[in-house]
Short mmCIF file of C-alpha atoms in Angstrom, two decimals:
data_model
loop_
_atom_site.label_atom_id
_atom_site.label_comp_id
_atom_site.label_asym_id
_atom_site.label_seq_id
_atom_site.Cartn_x
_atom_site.Cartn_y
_atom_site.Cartn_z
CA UNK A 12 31.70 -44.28 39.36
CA UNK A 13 33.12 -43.69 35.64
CA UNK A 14 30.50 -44.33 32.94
CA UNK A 15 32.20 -46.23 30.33
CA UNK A 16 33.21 -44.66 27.10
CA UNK A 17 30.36 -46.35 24.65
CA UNK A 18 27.87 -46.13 27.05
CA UNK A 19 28.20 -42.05 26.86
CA UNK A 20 28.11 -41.85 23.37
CA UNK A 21 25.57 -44.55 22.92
CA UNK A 22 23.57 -41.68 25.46
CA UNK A 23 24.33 -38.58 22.97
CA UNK A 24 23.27 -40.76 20.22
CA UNK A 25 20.15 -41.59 21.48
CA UNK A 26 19.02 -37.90 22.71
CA UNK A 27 20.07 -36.82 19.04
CA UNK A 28 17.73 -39.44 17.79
CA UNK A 29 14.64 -38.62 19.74
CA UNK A 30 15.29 -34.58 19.18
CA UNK A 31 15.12 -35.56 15.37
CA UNK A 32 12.23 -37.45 15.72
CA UNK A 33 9.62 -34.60 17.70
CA UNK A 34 8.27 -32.32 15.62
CA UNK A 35 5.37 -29.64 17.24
CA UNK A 36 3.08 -28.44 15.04
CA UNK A 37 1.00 -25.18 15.76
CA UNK A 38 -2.79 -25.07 16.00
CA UNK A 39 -2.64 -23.37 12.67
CA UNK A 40 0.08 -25.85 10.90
CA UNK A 41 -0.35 -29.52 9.71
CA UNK A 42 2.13 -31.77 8.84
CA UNK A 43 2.36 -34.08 4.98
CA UNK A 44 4.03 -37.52 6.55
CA UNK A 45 6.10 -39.33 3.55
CA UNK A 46 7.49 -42.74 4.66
CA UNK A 47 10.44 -44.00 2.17
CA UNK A 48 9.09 -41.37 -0.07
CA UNK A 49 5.33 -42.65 -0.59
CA UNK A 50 2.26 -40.49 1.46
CA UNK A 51 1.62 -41.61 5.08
CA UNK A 52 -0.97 -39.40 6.76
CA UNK A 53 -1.30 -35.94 7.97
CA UNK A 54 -0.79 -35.24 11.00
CA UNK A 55 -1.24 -31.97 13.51
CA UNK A 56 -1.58 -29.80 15.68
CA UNK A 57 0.39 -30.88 18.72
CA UNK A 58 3.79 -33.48 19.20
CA UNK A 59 4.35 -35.14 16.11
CA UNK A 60 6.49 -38.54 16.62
CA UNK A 61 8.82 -39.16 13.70
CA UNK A 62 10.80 -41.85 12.10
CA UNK A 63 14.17 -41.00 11.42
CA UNK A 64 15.75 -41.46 7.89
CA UNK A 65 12.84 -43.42 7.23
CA UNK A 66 9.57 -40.44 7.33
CA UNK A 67 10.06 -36.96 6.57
CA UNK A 68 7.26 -34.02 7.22
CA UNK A 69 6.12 -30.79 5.25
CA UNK A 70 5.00 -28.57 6.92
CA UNK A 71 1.60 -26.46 6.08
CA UNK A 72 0.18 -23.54 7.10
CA UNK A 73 -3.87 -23.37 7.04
CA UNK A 74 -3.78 -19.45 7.69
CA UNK A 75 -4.91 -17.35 5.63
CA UNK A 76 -2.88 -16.08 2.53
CA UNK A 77 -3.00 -12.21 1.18
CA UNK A 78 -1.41 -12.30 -1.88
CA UNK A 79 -1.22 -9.25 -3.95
CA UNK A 80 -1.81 -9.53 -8.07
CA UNK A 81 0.97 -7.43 -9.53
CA UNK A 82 -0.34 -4.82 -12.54
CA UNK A 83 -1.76 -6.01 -15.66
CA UNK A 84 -2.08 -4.87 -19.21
CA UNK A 85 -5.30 -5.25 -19.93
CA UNK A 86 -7.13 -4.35 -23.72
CA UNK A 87 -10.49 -4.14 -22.76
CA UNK A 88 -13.99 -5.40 -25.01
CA UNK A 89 -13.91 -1.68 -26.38
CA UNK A 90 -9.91 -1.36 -27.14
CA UNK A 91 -9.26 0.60 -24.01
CA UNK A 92 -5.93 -0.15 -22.48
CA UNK A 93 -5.51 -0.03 -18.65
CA UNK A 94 -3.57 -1.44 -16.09
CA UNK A 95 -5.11 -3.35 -13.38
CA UNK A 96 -4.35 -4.94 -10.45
CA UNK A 97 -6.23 -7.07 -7.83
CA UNK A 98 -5.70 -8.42 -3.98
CA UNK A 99 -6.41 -12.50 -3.56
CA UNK A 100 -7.45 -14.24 -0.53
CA UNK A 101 -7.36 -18.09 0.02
CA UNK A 102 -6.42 -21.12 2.15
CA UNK A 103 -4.93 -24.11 2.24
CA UNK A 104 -7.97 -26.49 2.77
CA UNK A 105 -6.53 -30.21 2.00
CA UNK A 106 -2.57 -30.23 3.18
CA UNK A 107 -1.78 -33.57 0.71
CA UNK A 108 -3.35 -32.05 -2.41
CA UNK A 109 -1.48 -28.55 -1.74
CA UNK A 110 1.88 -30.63 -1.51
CA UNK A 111 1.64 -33.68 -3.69
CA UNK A 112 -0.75 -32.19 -6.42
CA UNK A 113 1.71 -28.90 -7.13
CA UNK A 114 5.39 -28.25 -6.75
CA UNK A 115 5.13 -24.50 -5.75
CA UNK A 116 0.90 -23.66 -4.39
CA UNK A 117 2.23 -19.78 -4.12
CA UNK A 118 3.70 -19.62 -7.32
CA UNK A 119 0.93 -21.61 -9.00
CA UNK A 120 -1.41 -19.75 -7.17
CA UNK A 121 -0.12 -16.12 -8.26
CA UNK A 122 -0.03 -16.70 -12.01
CA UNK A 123 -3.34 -18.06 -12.33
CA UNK A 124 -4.60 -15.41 -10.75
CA UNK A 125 -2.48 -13.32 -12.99
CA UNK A 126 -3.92 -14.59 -15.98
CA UNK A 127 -7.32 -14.91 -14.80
CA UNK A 128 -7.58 -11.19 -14.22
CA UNK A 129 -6.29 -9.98 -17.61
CA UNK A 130 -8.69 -12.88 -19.96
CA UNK A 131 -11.86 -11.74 -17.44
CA UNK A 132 -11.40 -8.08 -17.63
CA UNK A 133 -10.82 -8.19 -21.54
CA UNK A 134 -14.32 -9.54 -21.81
CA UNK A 135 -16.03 -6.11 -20.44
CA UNK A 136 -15.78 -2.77 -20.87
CA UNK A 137 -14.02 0.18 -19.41
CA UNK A 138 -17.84 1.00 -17.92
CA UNK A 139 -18.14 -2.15 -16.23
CA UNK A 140 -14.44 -2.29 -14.88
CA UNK A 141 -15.38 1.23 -13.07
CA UNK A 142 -18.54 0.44 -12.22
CA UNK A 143 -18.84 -3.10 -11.32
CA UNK A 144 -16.38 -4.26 -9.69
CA UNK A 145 -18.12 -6.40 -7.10
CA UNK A 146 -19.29 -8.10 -10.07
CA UNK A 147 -16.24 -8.93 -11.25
CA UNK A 148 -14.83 -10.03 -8.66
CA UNK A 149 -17.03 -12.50 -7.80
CA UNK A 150 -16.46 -13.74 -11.38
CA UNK A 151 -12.54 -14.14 -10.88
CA UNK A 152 -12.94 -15.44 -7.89
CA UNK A 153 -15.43 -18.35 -9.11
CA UNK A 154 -12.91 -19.23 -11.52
CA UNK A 155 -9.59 -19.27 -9.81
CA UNK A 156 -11.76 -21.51 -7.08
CA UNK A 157 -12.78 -23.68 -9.47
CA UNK A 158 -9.29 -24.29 -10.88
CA UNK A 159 -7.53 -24.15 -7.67
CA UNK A 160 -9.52 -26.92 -6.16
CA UNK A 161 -7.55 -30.06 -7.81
CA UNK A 162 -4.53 -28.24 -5.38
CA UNK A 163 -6.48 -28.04 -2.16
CA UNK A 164 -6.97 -24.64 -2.13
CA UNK A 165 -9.94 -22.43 -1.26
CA UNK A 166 -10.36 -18.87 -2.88
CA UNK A 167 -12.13 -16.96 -0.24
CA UNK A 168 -12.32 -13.10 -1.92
CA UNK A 169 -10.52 -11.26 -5.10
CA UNK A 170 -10.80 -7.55 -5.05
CA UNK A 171 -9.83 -5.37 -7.65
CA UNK A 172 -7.48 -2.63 -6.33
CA UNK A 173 -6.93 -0.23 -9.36
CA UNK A 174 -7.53 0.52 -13.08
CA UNK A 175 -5.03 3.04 -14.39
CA UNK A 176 -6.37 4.55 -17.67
CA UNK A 177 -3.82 6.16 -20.09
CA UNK A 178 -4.12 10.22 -19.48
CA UNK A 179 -5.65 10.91 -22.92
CA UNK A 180 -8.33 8.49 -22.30
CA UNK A 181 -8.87 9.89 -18.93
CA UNK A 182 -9.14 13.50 -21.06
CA UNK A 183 -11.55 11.88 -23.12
CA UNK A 184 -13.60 10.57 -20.38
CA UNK A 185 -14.13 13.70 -18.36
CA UNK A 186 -15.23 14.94 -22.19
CA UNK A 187 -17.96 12.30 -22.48
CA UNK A 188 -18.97 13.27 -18.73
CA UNK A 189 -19.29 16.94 -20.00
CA UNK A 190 -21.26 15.99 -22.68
CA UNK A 191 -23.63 13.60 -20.70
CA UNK A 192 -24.22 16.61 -18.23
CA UNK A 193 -25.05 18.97 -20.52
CA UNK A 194 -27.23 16.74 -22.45
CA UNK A 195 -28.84 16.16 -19.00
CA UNK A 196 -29.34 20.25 -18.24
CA UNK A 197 -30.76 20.58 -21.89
CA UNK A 198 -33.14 17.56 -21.23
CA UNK A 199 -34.51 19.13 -17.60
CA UNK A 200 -34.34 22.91 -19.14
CA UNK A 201 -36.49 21.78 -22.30
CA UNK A 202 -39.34 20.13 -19.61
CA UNK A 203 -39.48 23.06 -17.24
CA UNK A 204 -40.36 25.11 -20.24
CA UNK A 205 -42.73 22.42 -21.32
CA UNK A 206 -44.29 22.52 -18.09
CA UNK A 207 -44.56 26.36 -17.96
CA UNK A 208 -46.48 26.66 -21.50
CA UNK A 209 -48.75 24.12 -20.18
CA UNK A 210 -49.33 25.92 -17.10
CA UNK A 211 -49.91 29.26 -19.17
CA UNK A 212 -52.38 28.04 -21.10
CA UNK A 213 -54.36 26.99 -18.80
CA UNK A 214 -53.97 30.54 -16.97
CA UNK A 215 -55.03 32.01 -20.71
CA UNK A 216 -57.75 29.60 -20.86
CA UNK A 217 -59.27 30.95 -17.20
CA UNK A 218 -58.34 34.62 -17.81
CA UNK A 219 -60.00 34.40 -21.22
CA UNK A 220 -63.46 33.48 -19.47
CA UNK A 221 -63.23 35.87 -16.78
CA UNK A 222 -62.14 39.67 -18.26
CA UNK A 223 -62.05 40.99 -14.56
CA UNK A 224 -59.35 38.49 -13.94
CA UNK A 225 -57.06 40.55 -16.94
CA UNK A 226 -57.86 43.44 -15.76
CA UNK A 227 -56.50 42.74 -12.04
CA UNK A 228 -53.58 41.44 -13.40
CA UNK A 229 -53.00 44.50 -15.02
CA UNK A 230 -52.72 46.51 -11.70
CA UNK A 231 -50.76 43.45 -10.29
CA UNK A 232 -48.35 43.94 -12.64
CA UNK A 233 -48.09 47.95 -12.21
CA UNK A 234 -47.62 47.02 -8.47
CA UNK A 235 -44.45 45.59 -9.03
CA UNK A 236 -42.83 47.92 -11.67
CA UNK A 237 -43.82 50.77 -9.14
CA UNK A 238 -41.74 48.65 -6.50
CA UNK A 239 -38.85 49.01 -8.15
CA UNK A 240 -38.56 53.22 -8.21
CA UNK A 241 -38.05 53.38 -12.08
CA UNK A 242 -39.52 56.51 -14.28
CA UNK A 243 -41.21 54.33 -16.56
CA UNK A 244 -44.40 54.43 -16.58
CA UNK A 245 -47.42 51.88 -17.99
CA UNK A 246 -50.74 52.67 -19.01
CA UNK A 247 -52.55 49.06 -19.99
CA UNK A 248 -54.88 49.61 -23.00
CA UNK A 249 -57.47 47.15 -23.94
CA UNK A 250 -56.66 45.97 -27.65
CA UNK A 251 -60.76 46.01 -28.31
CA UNK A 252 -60.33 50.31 -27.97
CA UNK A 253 -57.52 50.91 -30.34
CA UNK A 254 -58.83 47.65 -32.77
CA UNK A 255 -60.87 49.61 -35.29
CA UNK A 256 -57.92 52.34 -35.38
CA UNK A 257 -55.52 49.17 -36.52
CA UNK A 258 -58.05 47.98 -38.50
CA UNK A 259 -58.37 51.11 -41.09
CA UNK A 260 -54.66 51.00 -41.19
CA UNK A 261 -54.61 47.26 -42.60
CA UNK A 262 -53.06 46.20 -39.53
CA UNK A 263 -55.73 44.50 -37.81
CA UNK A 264 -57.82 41.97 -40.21
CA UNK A 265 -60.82 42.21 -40.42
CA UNK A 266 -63.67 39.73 -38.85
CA UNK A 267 -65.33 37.73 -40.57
CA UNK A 268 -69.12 36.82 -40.23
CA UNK A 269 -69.94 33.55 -41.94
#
């Protein structure tokens, strides 16, 4: 049995229609359903039945995106200029708003965060970029969310990757660091001695009561030059034996009795 001629195209026609009409979406994907160009619905994961000529579908993906912040020029609070660049992290968390709200969410997305980074990082200092990041970046982040919400986007996390400092400024810092070290060893030398005077006059104040205490250091002290196998030798005198010796030679004042 022939099929007739109409009948077999009238076939092909109708497979062609129904193949335009599926769509599957992936568990991660949604789909932005336009019907004569006004918003239908959004529809996803799974089979996706379609109008032809009369819907059309955008796809979205609700992944994850890593998008990298190329390197700014940043002139930080204290005229420092450095080059920084920074990772961002968000999501697509309302398909319609991501497709109807903006042309281009990636472009959008990527110079925002672009100028975000270089008007929040000329508000601090080259201290705070080094030292608080985490800071930072939750301060970025809190603002690109804030503007990125009218386009259905979610910023999850901005990190800051790297601040390049001009070399002479990185001379200059390892200068300061010098200096702040230094200052540091002068500061902890200047207590240990104040420390040690306080701790020798109190050892003047007890050998002063106790004469037999002098005298033992005396011999202490001969111990250890003898330890060392040197010809010099040390005879202690009192200063109370040679006193009236210094004293006729106007050397030693005299006392006086009130």
């Amino acid at each position: 049995m022939v099929l007739p001629f109409g009948f077999g195209v009238f076939a092909i026609l109708a497979l062609a229609l129904i193949a335009a009409s599926l769509r599957v979406l992936r568990e991660y994907e949604r789909g932005v359903v336009f019907q004569l160009g006004r918003f239908w619905s959004v529809k996803g994961p799974g089979l996706v039945i379609l109008i032809p000529a009369i819907q059309q579908m955008v796809r979205v993906s609700l992944r994850l995106f890593v998008m990298d912040v190329p390197k700014q020029d940043v002139i930080s609070r204290d005229n420092v200029s450095v080059k920084v660049n920074a990772v961002l992290y968000f999501r697509i968390v309302d398909p319609q708003k991501a497709v109807i709200q903006v042309e281009n969410y990636l472009t959008a997305t990527s110079q925002l965060a672009q100028t975000t980074l270089r008007a929040v990082l000329g508000k601090h200092d080259l201290d705070e970029m080094l030292s608080e990041r985490d800071r930072l970046n939750l301060d970025i982040q809190k603002i690109l969310d804030a503007q990125t919400d009218a386009w259905g986007i979610k910023v999850t996390n901005v990190e800051i990757k790297d601040v390049d400092i001009d070399l002479t400024m990185v001379r200059a810092i390892a200068r300061q660091a010098e200096a702040e070290r230094e200052r540091r060893a002068k500061v902890i030398h200047a207590e240990g001695e104040l420390q040690a005077a306080d701790k020798l006059a109190q050892a003047a104040s007890i050998l002063a009561g106790h004469p037999q205490a002098l005298q033992l250091r005396y011999l202490e002290t001969l111990t250890v030059i003898a330890a060392d196998k040197n010809s010099t030798i040390v005879f202690p005198l009192p200063l109370d034996i040679i006193g009236p010796l210094l004293r006729k030679l106007d050397v030693w004042p005299e006392e006086k009795h009130p």
